[in-house]
Coordinates of C-alpha atoms in Angstrom, one line a residue:
X1474 CA 90.3 56.2 -34.9
X1475 CA 88.0 55.6 -32.0
X1476 CA 84.3 56.4 -32.1
X1477 CA 83.3 59.2 -29.7
X1478 CA 79.8 60.2 -28.7
X1479 CA 79.4 63.2 -26.4
X1480 CA 76.3 64.3 -24.4
X1481 CA 75.4 66.3 -21.3
X1482 CA 75.1 64.4 -18.1
X1483 CA 71.4 65.0 -17.8
X1484 CA 68.7 66.6 -20.0
X1485 CA 65.4 67.9 -18.6
X1486 CA 62.8 69.6 -20.7
X1487 CA 59.2 70.7 -20.3
X1488 CA 56.6 73.2 -19.2
X1489 CA 57.8 75.1 -16.0
X1490 CA 60.9 73.0 -15.8
X1491 CA 62.8 75.7 -13.9
X1492 CA 60.7 74.8 -10.8
X1493 CA 62.7 71.6 -10.7
X1494 CA 66.1 73.3 -10.8
X1495 CA 66.9 73.0 -7.1
X1496 CA 65.9 69.3 -7.0
X1497 CA 67.9 68.5 -10.1
X1498 CA 71.0 70.2 -8.7
X1499 CA 70.7 68.3 -5.4
X1500 CA 70.2 65.1 -7.3
X1501 CA 73.5 65.7 -9.1
X1502 CA 75.3 66.5 -5.8
X1503 CA 75.6 70.2 -6.5
X1504 CA 74.6 72.0 -3.3
X1505 CA 76.1 75.4 -4.1
X1506 CA 76.9 78.2 -4.0
X1507 CA 76.0 78.7 -7.7
X1508 CA 76.7 81.7 -9.9
X1509 CA 73.9 82.3 -12.4
X1510 CA 75.1 84.1 -15.5
X1511 CA 71.9 85.5 -16.9
X1512 CA 70.7 87.6 -19.8
X1513 CA 68.0 90.2 -19.2
X1514 CA 65.1 88.1 -20.4
X1515 CA 66.2 85.2 -18.2
X1516 CA 66.3 87.4 -15.2
X1517 CA 62.9 88.9 -16.0
X1518 CA 61.2 85.5 -16.6
X1519 CA 62.9 83.3 -14.1
X1520 CA 64.2 85.3 -11.1
X1521 CA 61.2 84.5 -8.9
X1522 CA 61.3 80.8 -9.8
X1523 CA 65.1 80.6 -9.0
X1524 CA 64.4 82.1 -5.6
X1525 CA 61.7 79.6 -4.9
X1526 CA 63.3 76.5 -6.3
X1527 CA 66.8 77.1 -5.0
X1528 CA 65.5 78.3 -1.7
X1529 CA 63.5 75.2 -1.2
X1530 CA 66.6 73.1 -2.0
X1531 CA 68.7 75.4 0.4
X1532 CA 71.2 76.2 -2.4
X1533 CA 72.9 79.5 -2.2
X1534 CA 73.2 81.4 -5.4
X1535 CA 74.0 84.8 -6.9
X1536 CA 73.2 86.4 -10.3
X1537 CA 75.7 88.0 -12.6
X1538 CA 74.2 89.9 -15.6
X1539 CA 75.6 88.8 -18.9
X1540 CA 77.4 91.4 -21.1
X1541 CA 75.8 89.9 -24.2
X1542 CA 78.8 88.9 -26.4
X1543 CA 80.8 85.7 -25.8
X1544 CA 84.2 87.3 -26.0
X1545 CA 87.5 86.8 -24.1
X1546 CA 86.8 90.1 -22.2
X1547 CA 83.3 88.8 -21.1
X1548 CA 84.7 85.5 -20.1
X1549 CA 87.3 87.3 -17.9
X1550 CA 84.6 89.4 -16.2
X1551 CA 82.5 86.3 -15.4
X1552 CA 85.6 84.5 -14.1
X1553 CA 86.3 87.3 -11.7
X1554 CA 82.7 87.1 -10.5
X1555 CA 82.8 83.4 -9.9
X1556 CA 86.1 83.7 -7.9
X1557 CA 84.7 86.6 -5.8
X1558 CA 81.5 84.7 -5.0
X1559 CA 83.3 81.4 -4.1
X1560 CA 80.8 79.6 -6.3
X1561 CA 81.2 75.8 -6.8
X1562 CA 79.2 75.7 -10.1
X1563 CA 78.4 78.0 -13.0
X1564 CA 74.9 78.2 -14.5
X1565 CA 74.2 79.9 -17.9
X1566 CA 70.7 81.1 -18.4
X1567 CA 69.6 82.8 -21.6
X1568 CA 70.7 82.5 -25.2
X1569 CA 73.6 80.7 -26.8
X1570 CA 76.2 83.4 -26.2
X1571 CA 75.4 83.6 -22.5
X1572 CA 75.6 79.8 -22.2
X1573 CA 78.9 79.7 -24.2
X1574 CA 80.4 82.3 -21.9
X1575 CA 79.3 80.4 -18.8
X1576 CA 80.7 77.1 -20.3
X1577 CA 84.1 78.6 -21.0
X1578 CA 84.4 80.0 -17.5
X1579 CA 83.3 76.8 -15.8
X1580 CA 85.9 74.9 -17.9
X1581 CA 88.7 77.3 -17.1
X1582 CA 88.0 77.0 -13.3
X1583 CA 87.3 73.2 -13.4
X1584 CA 83.7 73.6 -12.2
X1585 CA 80.5 71.9 -13.2
X1586 CA 78.4 73.8 -15.7
X1587 CA 74.6 73.9 -15.9
X1588 CA 72.8 75.1 -19.1
X1589 CA 69.4 76.7 -18.8
X1590 CA 68.4 78.1 -22.2
X1591 CA 65.5 80.5 -22.3
X1592 CA 65.5 80.4 -26.1
X1593 CA 65.7 77.6 -28.6
X1594 CA 67.8 79.7 -30.9
X1595 CA 70.9 77.5 -31.3
X1596 CA 72.3 74.0 -30.4
X1597 CA 74.7 75.5 -27.9
X1598 CA 73.2 74.3 -24.6
X1599 CA 74.2 70.6 -24.8
X1600 CA 77.7 70.8 -26.2
X1601 CA 81.2 71.1 -24.9
X1602 CA 82.0 73.8 -27.4
X1603 CA 82.0 77.6 -27.0
X1604 CA 82.0 79.9 -30.0
X1605 CA 84.2 82.9 -29.2
X1606 CA 83.6 86.2 -30.9
X1607 CA 85.5 89.5 -30.8
X1608 CA 83.8 92.3 -28.8
X1609 CA 82.7 93.7 -32.2
X1610 CA 80.9 90.5 -33.0
X1611 CA 83.2 88.8 -35.5
X1612 CA 83.9 85.1 -35.2
X1613 CA 87.2 84.4 -33.5
X1614 CA 87.5 80.7 -32.6
X1615 CA 85.9 77.5 -31.4
X1616 CA 86.9 76.7 -27.9
X1617 CA 86.5 73.0 -27.0
X1618 CA 86.1 72.4 -23.3
X1619 CA 86.7 69.2 -21.3
X1620 CA 83.2 68.4 -20.2
X1621 CA 79.6 68.7 -21.5
X1622 CA 77.2 70.4 -19.1
X1623 CA 76.3 68.4 -16.0
X1624 CA 72.7 69.4 -16.5
X1625 CA 70.7 70.9 -19.4
X1626 CA 67.3 72.2 -18.1
X1627 CA 65.0 73.5 -20.8
X1628 CA 61.9 75.4 -19.6
X1629 CA 59.5 75.5 -22.6
X1630 CA 57.2 77.9 -20.8
X1631 CA 60.1 80.4 -21.0
X1632 CA 60.9 79.6 -24.6
X1633 CA 57.3 80.2 -25.6
X1634 CA 57.7 83.7 -24.3
X1635 CA 60.7 84.5 -26.4
X1636 CA 60.4 86.3 -29.8
X1637 CA 59.5 84.0 -32.6
X1638 CA 62.6 85.0 -34.5
X1639 CA 64.7 83.2 -32.0
X1640 CA 62.9 79.9 -32.5
X1641 CA 63.3 80.3 -36.3
X1642 CA 67.0 81.0 -35.9
X1643 CA 67.3 77.8 -33.9
X1644 CA 65.7 75.9 -36.7
X1645 CA 68.2 77.5 -39.1
X1646 CA 71.1 76.2 -36.9
X1647 CA 69.4 72.8 -36.6
X1648 CA 68.8 72.7 -40.4
X1649 CA 72.6 72.3 -40.9
X1650 CA 72.9 69.3 -38.6
X1651 CA 72.0 66.5 -40.9
X1652 CA 73.6 68.0 -44.0
X1653 CA 76.9 68.6 -42.2
X1654 CA 76.7 65.2 -40.4
X1655 CA 76.2 63.2 -43.6
X1656 CA 79.2 64.9 -45.2
X1657 CA 81.4 64.1 -42.2
X1658 CA 80.0 60.5 -42.0
X1659 CA 80.7 59.9 -45.7
X1660 CA 84.2 61.3 -45.5
X1661 CA 85.1 59.4 -42.2
X1662 CA 86.4 62.7 -40.8
X1663 CA 86.9 63.4 -37.1
X1664 CA 83.9 64.9 -35.2
X1665 CA 84.1 67.9 -32.9
X1666 CA 85.5 65.7 -30.1
X1667 CA 88.3 64.3 -32.3
X1668 CA 86.8 60.8 -32.9
X1669 CA 84.8 59.0 -35.5
X1670 CA 81.1 59.4 -35.5
X1671 CA 78.6 56.7 -34.4
X1672 CA 75.5 55.5 -36.1
X1673 CA 73.6 56.9 -33.2
X1674 CA 74.9 60.4 -33.9
X1675 CA 74.0 60.2 -37.6
X1676 CA 70.5 58.9 -36.8
X1677 CA 69.9 61.7 -34.3
X1678 CA 71.0 64.3 -36.9
X1679 CA 68.6 62.8 -39.5
X1680 CA 65.8 62.8 -37.0
X1681 CA 66.5 66.4 -36.3
X1682 CA 66.0 67.3 -40.0
X1683 CA 62.8 65.2 -40.3
X1684 CA 61.4 66.9 -37.1
X1685 CA 62.1 70.4 -38.5
X1686 CA 60.2 69.6 -41.7
X1687 CA 57.2 68.0 -40.0
X1688 CA 56.8 70.3 -36.9
X1689 CA 58.5 73.6 -37.7
X1690 CA 55.5 75.6 -38.9
X1691 CA 53.2 74.4 -36.1
X1692 CA 55.9 75.2 -33.5
X1693 CA 56.3 78.7 -35.0
X1694 CA 52.5 79.2 -34.7
X1695 CA 52.7 78.2 -31.0
X1696 CA 55.3 80.8 -30.1
X1697 CA 53.3 83.5 -32.0
X1698 CA 50.6 82.8 -29.4
X1699 CA 53.0 82.1 -26.6
X1700 CA 51.6 78.6 -26.0
X1701 CA 53.4 75.3 -25.3
X1702 CA 52.2 72.6 -27.7
X1703 CA 53.5 69.1 -28.6
X1704 CA 54.9 70.5 -31.8
X1705 CA 56.8 73.2 -29.9
X1706 CA 58.2 70.6 -27.5
X1707 CA 59.4 68.5 -30.4
X1708 CA 61.1 71.5 -32.2
X1709 CA 62.7 72.7 -28.9
X1710 CA 64.1 69.1 -28.5
X1711 CA 65.3 69.2 -32.2
X1712 CA 66.9 72.6 -31.9
X1713 CA 68.6 71.9 -28.6
X1714 CA 69.2 68.2 -28.0
X1715 CA 69.1 66.5 -31.4
X1716 CA 71.1 69.2 -33.1
X1717 CA 73.5 69.5 -30.2
X1718 CA 74.3 65.8 -30.1
X1719 CA 74.2 65.5 -33.9
X1720 CA 76.7 68.3 -34.6
X1721 CA 79.1 67.5 -31.8
X1722 CA 79.3 63.8 -32.3
X1723 CA 79.1 63.8 -36.2
X1724 CA 80.9 67.0 -37.1
X1725 CA 80.5 70.3 -39.0
X1726 CA 81.2 71.1 -42.7
X1727 CA 80.6 74.0 -45.1
X1728 CA 77.5 75.5 -43.6
X1729 CA 79.0 76.7 -40.3
X1730 CA 82.2 77.8 -42.1
X1731 CA 80.1 80.0 -44.3
X1732 CA 78.5 81.4 -41.2
X1733 CA 81.9 82.2 -39.9
X1734 CA 82.8 83.8 -43.2
X1735 CA 79.7 86.0 -43.1
X1736 CA 80.7 87.5 -39.8
X1737 CA 83.6 89.1 -41.6
X1738 CA 81.0 91.5 -43.2
X1739 CA 79.8 94.0 -40.6
X1740 CA 76.4 94.2 -42.4
X1741 CA 75.6 90.7 -41.1
X1742 CA 76.3 91.4 -37.4
X1743 CA 72.6 92.3 -36.6
X1744 CA 71.6 88.8 -37.9
X1745 CA 71.4 85.8 -35.6
X1746 CA 73.8 82.8 -35.8
X1747 CA 71.1 80.4 -37.1
X1748 CA 70.0 82.9 -39.7
X1749 CA 73.5 83.0 -41.2
X1750 CA 73.9 79.2 -40.8
X1751 CA 70.7 78.7 -42.9
X1752 CA 72.2 80.5 -45.8
X1753 CA 75.3 78.5 -45.2
X1754 CA 73.2 75.3 -45.7
X1755 CA 72.1 76.5 -49.1
X1756 CA 75.7 77.4 -50.0
X1757 CA 76.9 74.0 -48.9
X1758 CA 74.3 72.2 -51.0
X1759 CA 75.3 74.2 -54.0
X1760 CA 79.0 73.6 -53.3
X1761 CA 78.3 69.8 -53.1
X1762 CA 76.1 69.7 -56.2
X1763 CA 73.1 68.5 -54.3
X1764 CA 70.0 67.4 -56.3
X1765 CA 67.6 70.2 -57.2
X1766 CA 64.7 68.6 -55.4
X1767 CA 66.7 68.6 -52.1
X1768 CA 67.6 72.2 -52.5
X1769 CA 64.0 73.1 -53.3
X1770 CA 62.8 71.3 -50.1
X1771 CA 65.3 73.4 -48.1
X1772 CA 64.3 76.6 -49.8
X1773 CA 60.6 75.9 -49.3
X1774 CA 61.2 75.2 -45.6
X1775 CA 63.2 78.4 -45.2
X1776 CA 60.6 80.5 -47.0
X1777 CA 57.8 79.0 -45.0
X1778 CA 59.2 79.8 -41.6
X1779 CA 61.1 83.0 -42.5
X1780 CA 64.8 82.0 -42.7
X1781 CA 67.1 83.9 -45.0
X1782 CA 67.6 82.5 -48.5
X1783 CA 69.6 85.3 -50.1
X1784 CA 72.4 87.7 -49.4
X1785 CA 69.9 90.5 -49.4
X1786 CA 68.1 88.8 -46.5
X1787 CA 71.4 89.1 -44.5
X1788 CA 72.0 92.8 -45.2
X1789 CA 74.2 92.2 -48.2
X1790 CA 72.0 93.2 -51.1
X1791 CA 74.6 95.7 -52.4
X1792 CA 77.7 93.7 -51.4
X1793 CA 80.6 94.3 -53.7
X1794 CA 83.0 91.7 -55.0
X1795 CA 85.6 92.7 -52.4
X1796 CA 83.1 92.0 -49.5
X1797 CA 82.0 88.7 -50.9
X1798 CA 85.6 87.7 -51.5
X1799 CA 86.4 88.5 -47.9
X1800 CA 83.6 86.2 -46.8
X1801 CA 84.8 83.4 -48.9
X1802 CA 88.4 83.8 -47.8
X1803 CA 87.3 83.7 -44.1
X1804 CA 85.1 80.7 -44.7
X1805 CA 88.1 78.8 -46.1
X1806 CA 90.7 79.8 -43.5
X1807 CA 93.1 77.0 -42.4
X1808 CA 91.4 74.7 -39.9
X1809 CA 87.9 75.7 -40.9
X1810 CA 85.2 73.0 -41.0
X1811 CA 84.6 73.5 -44.7
X1812 CA 87.7 71.4 -45.2
X1813 CA 85.7 68.4 -44.0
X1814 CA 84.1 68.4 -47.4
X1815 CA 85.1 65.3 -49.5
X1816 CA 87.0 67.5 -52.0
X1817 CA 89.5 70.4 -51.8
X1818 CA 87.7 73.7 -51.3
X1819 CA 89.1 77.1 -52.0
X1820 CA 87.8 80.7 -51.7
X1821 CA 87.0 81.0 -55.4
X1822 CA 84.7 77.9 -55.2
X1823 CA 82.9 79.4 -52.1
X1824 CA 82.5 82.7 -53.8
X1825 CA 80.8 81.1 -56.8
X1826 CA 78.6 78.9 -54.4
X1827 CA 77.6 82.0 -52.5
X1828 CA 76.5 83.8 -55.6
X1829 CA 74.7 80.7 -57.0
X1830 CA 72.9 80.1 -53.7
X1831 CA 71.9 83.8 -53.7
X1832 CA 70.4 83.4 -57.2
X1833 CA 68.4 80.3 -56.1
X1834 CA 67.1 82.1 -53.0
X1835 CA 66.0 85.0 -55.0
X1836 CA 63.9 82.8 -57.3

């Protein structure tokens, strides 16, 4: 099995980074026209800067409002807009679902994709993976695309304006990176690109975890005051770049499969991807029989920054056995990443781990 390390073509991060968008696109040989798929907050925060930066670079562009969900219907609508505009590149600006939709469209049409997250709420921006949901918000499939983004441009001034809950959710998603990576590394399983992991990917995943523990609370304090600080820059890098490279080039395991299982319960749909992944981390650690001190460190971190640690925190306080069994069954579906664990996993084991993690989180 060959080792495979995947990454975006170029990564740019910093205060007011959007002002450099036109220059960065020109540097990569992208001279338009560009279709910008944008969420409402991205349009509000960045429209004036797009006009100025892309105007100075003489790059034509148009803006297509995002429908919110990354579903096959939304991908079809964006595809029609790209074709109608004659665009030569697709730019996703907003949260993870907006970026995932733009990525899927660009791949379908064979166009370069530019990723401009306005939140640090997930590790979606750097990868060559889109998570497809139904229009109702239930997980449907992972869609691997042929290329990582040509450019990931992260404007921390915009991220500092986003709700603090989004940064916390991003830390929940990033929290899984090291624990899933080490499981995949130990088991010599294929990563998300179908190859063996590299030592570099594992080191980045571990750095991601260490950064969360050291800088997470300070970064959260920064977004509460809408300020850009060194701690916020490091957490944005951890949530976006380190987690993105770590998960794609090392692999996923139980934590993300539990997330996918949780989406089978409609009560969890109001909760963010990273919030559900964080509880998935606790469930994975229980499933693997992790040491108590490690579980306590994760619980303390989640408590400190406000990530869910119990089923009640995810709207499942009164979930019956049938609901929990449906979650466990979905988490262990054929092809799920939970089967990267170094032992056979079935729904009964996951159900027990869910309940045990819930008990620990309600300590």
